[in-house]
Amino acid sequence: DAKGHGIGMVNWFAVHGTSMNNTNELVSGDNKGYASYLFEKAMNSKDTLAGNGSFVAAFAQSNEGDVSPNTRGAFCTNTGKPCDMDHSTCKGDDTKCIGSGPGVDMFDSTKIIGHNQFSKAKQLYDGAKKKITGPIDFRHMYVDMTNVTVTLKNGTKVHTCKPAMGFSFAAGTTDGPGMFGFQQGSTTGNEFWNLIVKYLEKPSKQQIACQHPKPILLDTGEISFPYRWQPFIVDLQVLRIGNFVIVAVPGEFTTMSGRRVRDAVHKVVDAHFGNDTTVVIAGLSNTYADYIATYEEYHAQRYEGASTIYGPHTLQAYISKFVELSQALVNGKAVKPGPTPPNLLKKQISFVPGVVFDSAPIGKKFGQVKQDVKPSYKVNDTVEVIFYSADPRNDLMTQQTFLTIERQEKNGKWQVVLTDGDWDTRFYWNKPFILDPASTARVTWTIASDTPVGTYRIEHFGHSKGILGDIQPFHGTSSNFK
């Protein structure tokens, strides 16, 4: 700010937010969310609640397409042995090949990977000496990625394709395996799924040739009901802050894809902005167009290549457009805006049923305690209380909280010390079966080692939907405990 106090920090580090694996049912910021949580805790005052401080720490994404946080590697859950390297299976079964680590479980792994990012970011922040100066500028354009012509080094002209997903896409990755017998590295498909695919949309001969060697599982580019399944038009952007350049990419670029993009942009901007110019990849920006693998990775047809939707020359097409944007940026020239993407906001469909109405059991009220806390706890214990509750979709409590952990002060007043944004608290909502209007909320708090001795209580906040559609707030409070 004007007094020289830090107000925020942003860093770019390439790693998937998949420390919490696909068995997790909790809303979570994963390892990057935990890193941000730690950084903001360190920079804001001690009593600042999660997400409420004046200092904001952003742990942004980069070219993480093939970067897993599960550093222990992939092992077979049934034997404990390493998975098959080529296909990420355990004797043909991809569901048993799971990446794990570095922690004892996914919660521990999230903390470790998140803390590693926090520690390095804090070190860089504290040691920063270079001040960014110079003009602020940007170039942005929309591109129809299904119709980009690229000239290769040998002079051959190639082009991108309409979107399509390959068989290995359905195999998933070791961070989140697929099912139904799909395997990574598949370039042939199989007769059963080829037959099933024909009922969705049989790929045209032109599409098959364009996407080769990818065997097409979902011909998304030739399906238009109820609207296009994947984007044709994406937006690309290059931003300049002095000699700091941000390349905003609309998908998950692999490590090598990101390097090639950065190298191409460097060749354009360094001569104008200086050899000390920094170029970063800001991943998953503006639009999501799946993965972007290199030409070589595409031909291997592992998950990332099978999910590179515009064909084998996708990366080179992106590079050519980012070079065009960078050249316009350094030369101070405008770029054509490109085709306007369709606005599909009013056409969205959902297969998730809405909230019909909520009810509490006869003789009970929303927010009333069903299972109360114990009288006392010690460090590392987990406090648990269950409330009669209602569907949390009635109000997502944005910038609010579904729970509070409160400590009683000497004057008798209650001070909120933790919310649902804290790592040590968890909020579980449950209903016996999908059509049952009654539900419960379970709140837990694992007591950290630096928690002051005192008297505490837990509160739960929510909104119920009446049979006529009216939304009413409620809250409940546990008994006091020490």
PDB file of N, CA, C and O in Angstrom, residues 144-196:
ATOM      1  N   ASP A 144     -10.889 -19.586 -33.187  1.00  0.00           N
ATOM      2  CA  ASP A 144     -11.567 -20.843 -33.481  1.00  0.00           C
ATOM      3  C   ASP A 144     -10.489 -21.918 -33.596  1.00  0.00           C
ATOM      4  O   ASP A 144      -9.816 -22.045 -34.623  1.00  0.00           O
ATOM      5  N   MET A 145     -10.304 -22.678 -32.529  1.00  0.00           N
ATOM      6  CA  MET A 145      -9.213 -23.649 -32.465  1.00  0.00           C
ATOM      7  C   MET A 145      -9.461 -24.873 -33.339  1.00  0.00           C
ATOM      8  O   MET A 145      -8.569 -25.720 -33.490  1.00  0.00           O
ATOM      9  N   THR A 146     -10.627 -24.982 -33.942  1.00  0.00           N
ATOM     10  CA  THR A 146     -10.883 -26.109 -34.840  1.00  0.00           C
ATOM     11  C   THR A 146     -10.420 -25.805 -36.259  1.00  0.00           C
ATOM     12  O   THR A 146     -10.494 -26.678 -37.124  1.00  0.00           O
ATOM     13  N   ASN A 147      -9.951 -24.598 -36.483  1.00  0.00           N
ATOM     14  CA  ASN A 147      -9.628 -24.184 -37.848  1.00  0.00           C
ATOM     15  C   ASN A 147      -8.366 -23.318 -37.886  1.00  0.00           C
ATOM     16  O   ASN A 147      -8.354 -22.233 -38.455  1.00  0.00           O
ATOM     17  N   VAL A 148      -7.302 -23.800 -37.265  1.00  0.00           N
ATOM     18  CA  VAL A 148      -6.030 -23.079 -37.258  1.00  0.00           C
ATOM     19  C   VAL A 148      -5.034 -23.819 -38.147  1.00  0.00           C
ATOM     20  O   VAL A 148      -4.822 -25.028 -37.974  1.00  0.00           O
ATOM     21  N   THR A 149      -4.458 -23.124 -39.099  1.00  0.00           N
ATOM     22  CA  THR A 149      -3.439 -23.711 -39.973  1.00  0.00           C
ATOM     23  C   THR A 149      -2.059 -23.344 -39.449  1.00  0.00           C
ATOM     24  O   THR A 149      -1.801 -22.191 -39.121  1.00  0.00           O
ATOM     25  N   VAL A 150      -1.192 -24.329 -39.369  1.00  0.00           N
ATOM     26  CA  VAL A 150       0.155 -24.141 -38.835  1.00  0.00           C
ATOM     27  C   VAL A 150       1.170 -24.614 -39.868  1.00  0.00           C
ATOM     28  O   VAL A 150       0.988 -25.667 -40.494  1.00  0.00           O
ATOM     29  N   THR A 151       2.222 -23.842 -40.047  1.00  0.00           N
ATOM     30  CA  THR A 151       3.302 -24.243 -40.943  1.00  0.00           C
ATOM     31  C   THR A 151       4.439 -24.819 -40.119  1.00  0.00           C
ATOM     32  O   THR A 151       5.006 -24.151 -39.254  1.00  0.00           O
ATOM     33  N   LEU A 152       4.781 -26.071 -40.376  1.00  0.00           N
ATOM     34  CA  LEU A 152       5.849 -26.735 -39.642  1.00  0.00           C
ATOM     35  C   LEU A 152       7.217 -26.270 -40.145  1.00  0.00           C
ATOM     36  O   LEU A 152       7.319 -25.582 -41.167  1.00  0.00           O
ATOM     37  N   LYS A 153       8.277 -26.655 -39.440  1.00  0.00           N
ATOM     38  CA  LYS A 153       9.627 -26.220 -39.800  1.00  0.00           C
ATOM     39  C   LYS A 153      10.028 -26.658 -41.200  1.00  0.00           C
ATOM     40  O   LYS A 153      10.820 -26.005 -41.867  1.00  0.00           O
ATOM     41  N   ASN A 154       9.490 -27.789 -41.664  1.00  0.00           N
ATOM     42  CA  ASN A 154       9.838 -28.281 -42.995  1.00  0.00           C
ATOM     43  C   ASN A 154       8.964 -27.673 -44.093  1.00  0.00           C
ATOM     44  O   ASN A 154       9.050 -28.078 -45.265  1.00  0.00           O
ATOM     45  N   GLY A 155       8.116 -26.713 -43.699  1.00  0.00           N
ATOM     46  CA  GLY A 155       7.266 -26.033 -44.674  1.00  0.00           C
ATOM     47  C   GLY A 155       5.894 -26.656 -44.874  1.00  0.00           C
ATOM     48  O   GLY A 155       5.044 -26.082 -45.570  1.00  0.00           O
ATOM     49  N   THR A 156       5.677 -27.818 -44.274  1.00  0.00           N
ATOM     50  CA  THR A 156       4.389 -28.495 -44.408  1.00  0.00           C
ATOM     51  C   THR A 156       3.305 -27.733 -43.649  1.00  0.00           C
ATOM     52  O   THR A 156       3.513 -27.290 -42.522  1.00  0.00           O
ATOM     53  N   LYS A 157       2.155 -27.589 -44.294  1.00  0.00           N
ATOM     54  CA  LYS A 157       1.020 -26.936 -43.629  1.00  0.00           C
ATOM     55  C   LYS A 157       0.105 -28.002 -43.038  1.00  0.00           C
ATOM     56  O   LYS A 157      -0.311 -28.944 -43.732  1.00  0.00           O
ATOM     57  N   VAL A 158      -0.183 -27.858 -41.757  1.00  0.00           N
ATOM     58  CA  VAL A 158      -1.077 -28.769 -41.048  1.00  0.00           C
ATOM     59  C   VAL A 158      -2.170 -27.945 -40.381  1.00  0.00           C
ATOM     60  O   VAL A 158      -2.110 -26.713 -40.360  1.00  0.00           O
ATOM     61  N   HIS A 159      -3.172 -28.610 -39.871  1.00  0.00           N
ATOM     62  CA  HIS A 159      -4.280 -27.870 -39.262  1.00  0.00           C
ATOM     63  C   HIS A 159      -4.828 -28.603 -38.050  1.00  0.00           C
ATOM     64  O   HIS A 159      -4.568 -29.804 -37.850  1.00  0.00           O
ATOM     65  N   THR A 160      -5.558 -27.878 -37.250  1.00  0.00           N
ATOM     66  CA  THR A 160      -6.201 -28.448 -36.066  1.00  0.00           C
ATOM     67  C   THR A 160      -7.511 -29.131 -36.462  1.00  0.00           C
ATOM     68  O   THR A 160      -7.950 -29.062 -37.613  1.00  0.00           O
ATOM     69  N   CYS A 161      -8.137 -29.780 -35.482  1.00  0.00           N
ATOM     70  CA  CYS A 161      -9.342 -30.575 -35.739  1.00  0.00           C
ATOM     71  C   CYS A 161     -10.505 -30.094 -34.870  1.00  0.00           C
ATOM     72  O   CYS A 161     -10.331 -29.341 -33.907  1.00  0.00           O
ATOM     73  N   LYS A 162     -11.687 -30.596 -35.180  1.00  0.00           N
ATOM     74  CA  LYS A 162     -12.799 -30.441 -34.260  1.00  0.00           C
ATOM     75  C   LYS A 162     -12.497 -31.274 -33.007  1.00  0.00           C
ATOM     76  O   LYS A 162     -11.765 -32.272 -33.084  1.00  0.00           O
ATOM     77  N   PRO A 163     -13.040 -30.900 -31.851  1.00  0.00           N
ATOM     78  CA  PRO A 163     -12.690 -31.603 -30.605  1.00  0.00           C
ATOM     79  C   PRO A 163     -13.066 -33.079 -30.625  1.00  0.00           C
ATOM     80  O   PRO A 163     -14.048 -33.486 -31.259  1.00  0.00           O
ATOM     81  N   ALA A 164     -12.269 -33.869 -29.924  1.00  0.00           N
ATOM     82  CA  ALA A 164     -12.564 -35.288 -29.711  1.00  0.00           C
ATOM     83  C   ALA A 164     -11.750 -35.782 -28.526  1.00  0.00           C
ATOM     84  O   ALA A 164     -10.640 -35.313 -28.278  1.00  0.00           O
ATOM     85  N   MET A 165     -12.315 -36.734 -27.802  1.00  0.00           N
ATOM     86  CA  MET A 165     -11.647 -37.344 -26.653  1.00  0.00           C
ATOM     87  C   MET A 165     -11.272 -38.782 -27.004  1.00  0.00           C
ATOM     88  O   MET A 165     -12.084 -39.531 -27.559  1.00  0.00           O
ATOM     89  N   GLY A 166     -10.046 -39.174 -26.667  1.00  0.00           N
ATOM     90  CA  GLY A 166      -9.580 -40.510 -26.976  1.00  0.00           C
ATOM     91  C   GLY A 166      -9.928 -41.537 -25.920  1.00  0.00           C
ATOM     92  O   GLY A 166     -10.389 -41.211 -24.825  1.00  0.00           O
ATOM     93  N   PHE A 167      -9.676 -42.805 -26.231  1.00  0.00           N
ATOM     94  CA  PHE A 167      -9.991 -43.898 -25.320  1.00  0.00           C
ATOM     95  C   PHE A 167      -9.243 -43.752 -23.992  1.00  0.00           C
ATOM     96  O   PHE A 167      -9.775 -44.061 -22.929  1.00  0.00           O
ATOM     97  N   SER A 168      -7.998 -43.303 -24.046  1.00  0.00           N
ATOM     98  CA  SER A 168      -7.199 -43.215 -22.822  1.00  0.00           C
ATOM     99  C   SER A 168      -7.705 -42.139 -21.876  1.00  0.00           C
ATOM    100  O   SER A 168      -7.367 -42.144 -20.691  1.00  0.00           O
ATOM    101  N   PHE A 169      -8.515 -41.222 -22.389  1.00  0.00           N
ATOM    102  CA  PHE A 169      -9.152 -40.238 -21.508  1.00  0.00           C
ATOM    103  C   PHE A 169      -9.995 -40.946 -20.459  1.00  0.00           C
ATOM    104  O   PHE A 169     -10.000 -40.580 -19.280  1.00  0.00           O
ATOM    105  N   ALA A 170     -10.711 -41.983 -20.874  1.00  0.00           N
ATOM    106  CA  ALA A 170     -11.602 -42.704 -19.955  1.00  0.00           C
ATOM    107  C   ALA A 170     -10.831 -43.561 -18.970  1.00  0.00           C
ATOM    108  O   ALA A 170     -11.398 -44.027 -17.972  1.00  0.00           O
ATOM    109  N   ALA A 171      -9.536 -43.767 -19.221  1.00  0.00           N
ATOM    110  CA  ALA A 171      -8.724 -44.530 -18.270  1.00  0.00           C
ATOM    111  C   ALA A 171      -8.374 -43.704 -17.047  1.00  0.00           C
ATOM    112  O   ALA A 171      -7.972 -44.247 -16.014  1.00  0.00           O
ATOM    113  N   GLY A 172      -8.520 -42.373 -17.155  1.00  0.00           N
ATOM    114  CA  GLY A 172      -8.161 -41.514 -16.050  1.00  0.00           C
ATOM    115  C   GLY A 172      -6.654 -41.509 -15.848  1.00  0.00           C
ATOM    116  O   GLY A 172      -5.876 -41.883 -16.729  1.00  0.00           O
ATOM    117  N   THR A 173      -6.236 -41.087 -14.663  1.00  0.00           N
ATOM    118  CA  THR A 173      -4.818 -41.086 -14.316  1.00  0.00           C
ATOM    119  C   THR A 173      -4.645 -41.770 -12.968  1.00  0.00           C
ATOM    120  O   THR A 173      -5.623 -42.146 -12.315  1.00  0.00           O
ATOM    121  N   THR A 174      -3.404 -41.882 -12.524  1.00  0.00           N
ATOM    122  CA  THR A 174      -3.164 -42.492 -11.215  1.00  0.00           C
ATOM    123  C   THR A 174      -3.657 -41.595 -10.086  1.00  0.00           C
ATOM    124  O   THR A 174      -3.805 -42.055  -8.951  1.00  0.00           O
ATOM    125  N   ASP A 175      -3.913 -40.309 -10.367  1.00  0.00           N
ATOM    126  CA  ASP A 175      -4.527 -39.423  -9.367  1.00  0.00           C
ATOM    127  C   ASP A 175      -6.024 -39.669  -9.249  1.00  0.00           C
ATOM    128  O   ASP A 175      -6.640 -39.345  -8.240  1.00  0.00           O
ATOM    129  N   GLY A 176      -6.611 -40.222 -10.312  1.00  0.00           N
ATOM    130  CA  GLY A 176      -8.041 -40.499 -10.336  1.00  0.00           C
ATOM    131  C   GLY A 176      -8.361 -41.486 -11.438  1.00  0.00           C
ATOM    132  O   GLY A 176      -8.728 -41.082 -12.554  1.00  0.00           O
ATOM    133  N   PRO A 177      -8.194 -42.790 -11.178  1.00  0.00           N
ATOM    134  CA  PRO A 177      -8.377 -43.803 -12.222  1.00  0.00           C
ATOM    135  C   PRO A 177      -9.795 -43.831 -12.771  1.00  0.00           C
ATOM    136  O   PRO A 177     -10.757 -43.469 -12.080  1.00  0.00           O
ATOM    137  N   GLY A 178      -9.912 -44.280 -14.035  1.00  0.00           N
ATOM    138  CA  GLY A 178     -11.218 -44.435 -14.667  1.00  0.00           C
ATOM    139  C   GLY A 178     -11.795 -45.805 -14.355  1.00  0.00           C
ATOM    140  O   GLY A 178     -11.533 -46.395 -13.312  1.00  0.00           O
ATOM    141  N   MET A 179     -12.566 -46.323 -15.306  1.00  0.00           N
ATOM    142  CA  MET A 179     -13.210 -47.620 -15.083  1.00  0.00           C
ATOM    143  C   MET A 179     -13.528 -48.264 -16.429  1.00  0.00           C
ATOM    144  O   MET A 179     -13.155 -47.765 -17.481  1.00  0.00           O
ATOM    145  N   PHE A 180     -14.231 -49.379 -16.380  1.00  0.00           N
ATOM    146  CA  PHE A 180     -14.722 -50.076 -17.564  1.00  0.00           C
ATOM    147  C   PHE A 180     -13.604 -50.636 -18.446  1.00  0.00           C
ATOM    148  O   PHE A 180     -13.780 -50.852 -19.635  1.00  0.00           O
ATOM    149  N   GLY A 181     -12.412 -50.847 -17.871  1.00  0.00           N
ATOM    150  CA  GLY A 181     -11.364 -51.532 -18.610  1.00  0.00           C
ATOM    151  C   GLY A 181     -10.539 -50.688 -19.548  1.00  0.00           C
ATOM    152  O   GLY A 181      -9.724 -51.215 -20.304  1.00  0.00           O
ATOM    153  N   PHE A 182     -10.699 -49.363 -19.513  1.00  0.00           N
ATOM    154  CA  PHE A 182      -9.872 -48.506 -20.356  1.00  0.00           C
ATOM    155  C   PHE A 182      -8.451 -48.450 -19.808  1.00  0.00           C
ATOM    156  O   PHE A 182      -8.238 -48.527 -18.593  1.00  0.00           O
ATOM    157  N   GLN A 183      -7.475 -48.289 -20.713  1.00  0.00           N
ATOM    158  CA  GLN A 183      -6.078 -48.205 -20.313  1.00  0.00           C
ATOM    159  C   GLN A 183      -5.401 -47.023 -20.994  1.00  0.00           C
ATOM    160  O   GLN A 183      -5.729 -46.689 -22.136  1.00  0.00           O
ATOM    161  N   GLN A 184      -4.454 -46.413 -20.288  1.00  0.00           N
ATOM    162  CA  GLN A 184      -3.670 -45.353 -20.901  1.00  0.00           C
ATOM    163  C   GLN A 184      -2.759 -45.938 -21.980  1.00  0.00           C
ATOM    164  O   GLN A 184      -2.365 -47.097 -21.924  1.00  0.00           O
ATOM    165  N   GLY A 185      -2.419 -45.113 -22.967  1.00  0.00           N
ATOM    166  CA  GLY A 185      -1.547 -45.548 -24.049  1.00  0.00           C
ATOM    167  C   GLY A 185      -2.255 -46.325 -25.126  1.00  0.00           C
ATOM    168  O   GLY A 185      -1.623 -46.980 -25.954  1.00  0.00           O
ATOM    169  N   SER A 186      -3.586 -46.259 -25.156  1.00  0.00           N
ATOM    170  CA  SER A 186      -4.352 -47.004 -26.149  1.00  0.00           C
ATOM    171  C   SER A 186      -4.435 -46.231 -27.457  1.00  0.00           C
ATOM    172  O   SER A 186      -4.894 -45.088 -27.485  1.00  0.00           O
ATOM    173  N   THR A 187      -4.013 -46.848 -28.542  1.00  0.00           N
ATOM    174  CA  THR A 187      -4.099 -46.220 -29.870  1.00  0.00           C
ATOM    175  C   THR A 187      -4.985 -47.013 -30.828  1.00  0.00           C
ATOM    176  O   THR A 187      -5.040 -46.725 -32.019  1.00  0.00           O
ATOM    177  N   THR A 188      -5.692 -48.021 -30.286  1.00  0.00           N
ATOM    178  CA  THR A 188      -6.537 -48.847 -31.151  1.00  0.00           C
ATOM    179  C   THR A 188      -7.995 -48.895 -30.728  1.00  0.00           C
ATOM    180  O   THR A 188      -8.868 -49.198 -31.532  1.00  0.00           O
ATOM    181  N   GLY A 189      -8.304 -48.589 -29.472  1.00  0.00           N
ATOM    182  CA  GLY A 189      -9.682 -48.732 -29.000  1.00  0.00           C
ATOM    183  C   GLY A 189     -10.025 -50.203 -28.832  1.00  0.00           C
ATOM    184  O   GLY A 189      -9.152 -51.070 -28.816  1.00  0.00           O
ATOM    185  N   ASN A 190     -11.332 -50.527 -28.717  1.00  0.00           N
ATOM    186  CA  ASN A 190     -11.745 -51.931 -28.702  1.00  0.00           C
ATOM    187  C   ASN A 190     -13.130 -52.051 -29.321  1.00  0.00           C
ATOM    188  O   ASN A 190     -13.879 -51.072 -29.414  1.00  0.00           O
ATOM    189  N   GLU A 191     -13.459 -53.248 -29.772  1.00  0.00           N
ATOM    190  CA  GLU A 191     -14.675 -53.452 -30.568  1.00  0.00           C
ATOM    191  C   GLU A 191     -15.939 -53.102 -29.801  1.00  0.00           C
ATOM    192  O   GLU A 191     -16.876 -52.509 -30.353  1.00  0.00           O
ATOM    193  N   PHE A 192     -15.989 -53.443 -28.503  1.00  0.00           N
ATOM    194  CA  PHE A 192     -17.199 -53.185 -27.720  1.00  0.00           C
ATOM    195  C   PHE A 192     -17.479 -51.683 -27.628  1.00  0.00           C
ATOM    196  O   PHE A 192     -18.585 -51.232 -27.929  1.00  0.00           O
ATOM    197  N   TRP A 193     -16.448 -50.911 -27.216  1.00  0.00           N
ATOM    198  CA  TRP A 193     -16.675 -49.476 -27.051  1.00  0.00           C
ATOM    199  C   TRP A 193     -16.789 -48.761 -28.386  1.00  0.00           C
ATOM    200  O   TRP A 193     -17.482 -47.741 -28.487  1.00  0.00           O
ATOM    201  N   ASN A 194     -16.162 -49.292 -29.431  1.00  0.00           N
ATOM    202  CA  ASN A 194     -16.368 -48.715 -30.765  1.00  0.00           C
ATOM    203  C   ASN A 194     -17.825 -48.824 -31.171  1.00  0.00           C
ATOM    204  O   ASN A 194     -18.380 -47.915 -31.798  1.00  0.00           O
ATOM    205  N   LEU A 195     -18.465 -49.933 -30.792  1.00  0.00           N
ATOM    206  CA  LEU A 195     -19.878 -50.119 -31.101  1.00  0.00           C
ATOM    207  C   LEU A 195     -20.742 -49.145 -30.311  1.00  0.00           C
ATOM    208  O   LEU A 195     -21.673 -48.537 -30.851  1.00  0.00           O
ATOM    209  N   ILE A 196     -20.417 -48.972 -29.016  1.00  0.00           N
ATOM    210  CA  ILE A 196     -21.175 -48.039 -28.179  1.00  0.00           C
ATOM    211  C   ILE A 196     -21.045 -46.619 -28.701  1.00  0.00           C
ATOM    212  O   ILE A 196     -22.016 -45.853 -28.761  1.00  0.00           O
TER     213      ILE A 196
END
